[in-house]
Amino acid sequence: MNHFASNIKFLRKERKLSQDEVATITGITRVTWHNYENGNTQPEIDKIVKIAKALKVNVGELLEIDLGKKADEKHNHDAVNMVHEDDTLQSNMKDEINLLILRQLNTLVTDITLIKQKLGL
């Protein structure tokens, strides 16, 4: 039950529930819930199953995975992907701008060539 206390607190806050609300949902008193979150006491397995169902996670996740850290890693991964996507978008925009500039330059060179021909230069 290494991550149990931190996970139930993380999940409760993530779901925007008060200790009173989650206590009501699970049928556990608020004081007992508070003690679970603070690691003062550990619930029996039947309570763990009830808590996992109420928080919509499986028992293995609740006990074995640091869900707060996992969420941070996902957030960091998503942020890196967003930066990469932004860099790619900026690179594509630069390429398009460069292409437009080249087209304009080609048009100007063609216009200058035509003007020179008309002037006999």
mmCIF file of C-alpha atoms in Angstrom:
data_model
loop_
_atom_site.group_PDB
_atom_site.id
_atom_site.type_symbol
_atom_site.label_atom_id
_atom_site.label_comp_id
_atom_site.label_asym_id
_atom_site.label_seq_id
_atom_site.Cartn_x
_atom_site.Cartn_y
_atom_site.Cartn_z
ATOM 1 C CA MET A 1 0.000 0.000 0.000
ATOM 2 C CA ASN A 2 2.902 2.246 -0.751
ATOM 3 C CA HIS A 3 0.959 4.830 -2.766
ATOM 4 C CA PHE A 4 -2.521 4.393 -1.320
ATOM 5 C CA ALA A 5 -2.664 7.558 0.816
ATOM 6 C CA SER A 6 -1.222 9.891 -1.814
ATOM 7 C CA ASN A 7 -3.328 8.308 -4.557
ATOM 8 C CA ILE A 8 -6.677 8.680 -2.828
ATOM 9 C CA LYS A 9 -5.877 12.303 -2.022
ATOM 10 C CA PHE A 10 -4.729 12.946 -5.608
ATOM 11 C CA LEU A 11 -7.807 11.272 -7.116
ATOM 12 C CA ARG A 12 -10.196 13.042 -4.760
ATOM 13 C CA LYS A 13 -8.739 16.421 -5.670
ATOM 14 C CA GLU A 14 -8.574 15.562 -9.362
ATOM 15 C CA ARG A 15 -12.283 14.772 -9.259
ATOM 16 C CA LYS A 16 -12.929 17.993 -7.310
ATOM 17 C CA LEU A 17 -14.477 16.193 -4.349
ATOM 18 C CA SER A 18 -14.303 17.217 -0.715
ATOM 19 C CA GLN A 19 -13.432 14.697 1.972
ATOM 20 C CA ASP A 20 -17.059 14.859 3.104
ATOM 21 C CA GLU A 21 -18.328 14.066 -0.398
ATOM 22 C CA VAL A 22 -16.008 11.124 -0.940
ATOM 23 C CA ALA A 23 -16.777 9.836 2.545
ATOM 24 C CA THR A 24 -20.492 9.905 1.726
ATOM 25 C CA ILE A 25 -19.936 8.158 -1.627
ATOM 26 C CA THR A 26 -17.854 5.391 -0.048
ATOM 27 C CA GLY A 27 -19.791 5.066 3.200
ATOM 28 C CA ILE A 28 -16.634 5.842 5.187
ATOM 29 C CA THR A 29 -16.649 8.571 7.820
ATOM 30 C CA ARG A 30 -14.846 11.805 6.979
ATOM 31 C CA VAL A 31 -12.456 11.298 9.912
ATOM 32 C CA THR A 32 -11.570 7.818 8.695
ATOM 33 C CA TRP A 33 -11.089 9.137 5.155
ATOM 34 C CA HIS A 34 -8.865 11.896 6.511
ATOM 35 C CA ASN A 35 -6.783 9.280 8.329
ATOM 36 C CA TYR A 36 -6.480 7.198 5.124
ATOM 37 C CA GLU A 37 -5.313 10.229 3.129
ATOM 38 C CA ASN A 38 -2.737 11.147 5.755
ATOM 39 C CA GLY A 39 -1.480 7.580 6.040
ATOM 40 C CA ASN A 40 -2.468 7.373 9.702
ATOM 41 C CA THR A 41 -4.480 4.197 9.152
ATOM 42 C CA GLN A 42 -4.790 1.599 6.411
ATOM 43 C CA PRO A 43 -8.171 0.223 5.336
ATOM 44 C CA GLU A 44 -9.110 -3.403 5.094
ATOM 45 C CA ILE A 45 -9.223 -4.884 1.593
ATOM 46 C CA ASP A 46 -13.023 -4.599 1.306
ATOM 47 C CA LYS A 47 -12.754 -0.851 1.938
ATOM 48 C CA ILE A 48 -9.936 -0.562 -0.608
ATOM 49 C CA VAL A 49 -12.158 -2.221 -3.232
ATOM 50 C CA LYS A 50 -15.031 0.133 -2.347
ATOM 51 C CA ILE A 51 -12.714 3.175 -2.562
ATOM 52 C CA ALA A 52 -11.267 2.032 -5.894
ATOM 53 C CA LYS A 53 -14.769 1.652 -7.347
ATOM 54 C CA ALA A 54 -15.833 5.055 -6.018
ATOM 55 C CA LEU A 55 -12.736 6.713 -7.513
ATOM 56 C CA LYS A 56 -13.092 4.716 -10.758
ATOM 57 C CA VAL A 57 -9.663 3.067 -10.716
ATOM 58 C CA ASN A 58 -8.613 -0.516 -10.265
ATOM 59 C CA VAL A 59 -7.147 -1.697 -6.980
ATOM 60 C CA GLY A 60 -3.725 -2.316 -8.545
ATOM 61 C CA GLU A 61 -3.461 1.288 -9.736
ATOM 62 C CA LEU A 62 -4.639 2.580 -6.392
ATOM 63 C CA LEU A 63 -2.005 0.624 -4.485
ATOM 64 C CA GLU A 64 0.962 0.181 -6.799
ATOM 65 C CA ILE A 65 1.255 3.233 -9.072
ATOM 66 C CA ASP A 66 2.046 6.774 -8.000
ATOM 67 C CA LEU A 67 -0.864 8.325 -9.887
ATOM 68 C CA GLY A 68 0.207 11.898 -9.132
ATOM 69 C CA LYS A 69 3.640 11.246 -10.637
ATOM 70 C CA LYS A 70 2.071 9.436 -13.583
ATOM 71 C CA ALA A 71 -0.190 12.451 -14.208
ATOM 72 C CA ASP A 72 2.818 14.808 -13.995
ATOM 73 C CA GLU A 73 4.738 12.655 -16.470
ATOM 74 C CA LYS A 74 1.769 12.638 -18.841
ATOM 75 C CA HIS A 75 1.424 16.401 -18.455
ATOM 76 C CA ASN A 76 5.148 16.865 -19.148
ATOM 77 C CA HIS A 77 4.956 14.518 -22.134
ATOM 78 C CA ASP A 78 1.950 16.412 -23.487
ATOM 79 C CA ALA A 79 3.770 19.730 -22.983
ATOM 80 C CA VAL A 80 6.813 18.447 -24.880
ATOM 81 C CA ASN A 81 4.552 17.260 -27.697
ATOM 82 C CA MET A 82 2.835 20.647 -27.829
ATOM 83 C CA VAL A 83 6.217 22.404 -28.068
ATOM 84 C CA HIS A 84 7.295 19.993 -30.795
ATOM 85 C CA GLU A 85 4.037 20.544 -32.685
ATOM 86 C CA ASP A 86 4.464 24.307 -32.301
ATOM 87 C CA ASP A 87 8.061 24.089 -33.578
ATOM 88 C CA THR A 88 6.872 22.030 -36.542
ATOM 89 C CA LEU A 89 4.094 24.516 -37.272
ATOM 90 C CA GLN A 90 6.515 27.441 -37.068
ATOM 91 C CA SER A 91 8.955 25.630 -39.336
ATOM 92 C CA ASN A 92 6.190 24.943 -41.857
ATOM 93 C CA MET A 93 5.087 28.584 -41.699
ATOM 94 C CA LYS A 94 8.675 29.740 -42.305
ATOM 95 C CA ASP A 95 8.901 27.414 -45.309
ATOM 96 C CA GLU A 96 5.648 28.800 -46.708
ATOM 97 C CA ILE A 97 6.777 32.389 -46.153
ATOM 98 C CA ASN A 98 10.122 31.673 -47.828
ATOM 99 C CA LEU A 99 8.299 30.124 -50.778
ATOM 100 C CA LEU A 100 6.044 33.196 -51.086
ATOM 101 C CA ILE A 101 9.083 35.481 -50.957
ATOM 102 C CA LEU A 102 10.816 33.452 -53.681
ATOM 103 C CA ARG A 103 7.712 33.647 -55.856
ATOM 104 C CA GLN A 104 7.556 37.420 -55.363
ATOM 105 C CA LEU A 105 11.254 37.738 -56.211
ATOM 106 C CA ASN A 106 10.786 35.665 -59.346
ATOM 107 C CA THR A 107 7.863 37.878 -60.358
ATOM 108 C CA LEU A 108 9.992 40.999 -59.762
ATOM 109 C CA VAL A 109 12.890 39.594 -61.802
ATOM 110 C CA THR A 110 10.485 38.751 -64.623
ATOM 111 C CA ASP A 111 8.965 42.254 -64.460
ATOM 112 C CA ILE A 112 12.404 43.877 -64.464
ATOM 113 C CA THR A 113 13.450 41.741 -67.424
ATOM 114 C CA LEU A 114 10.328 42.776 -69.355
ATOM 115 C CA ILE A 115 10.893 46.442 -68.513
ATOM 116 C CA LYS A 116 14.530 46.214 -69.669
ATOM 117 C CA GLN A 117 13.403 44.601 -72.944
ATOM 118 C CA LYS A 118 10.869 47.364 -73.549
ATOM 119 C CA LEU A 119 13.464 50.012 -72.829
ATOM 120 C CA GLY A 120 15.998 48.237 -75.024
ATOM 121 C CA LEU A 121 18.468 47.754 -72.210
#
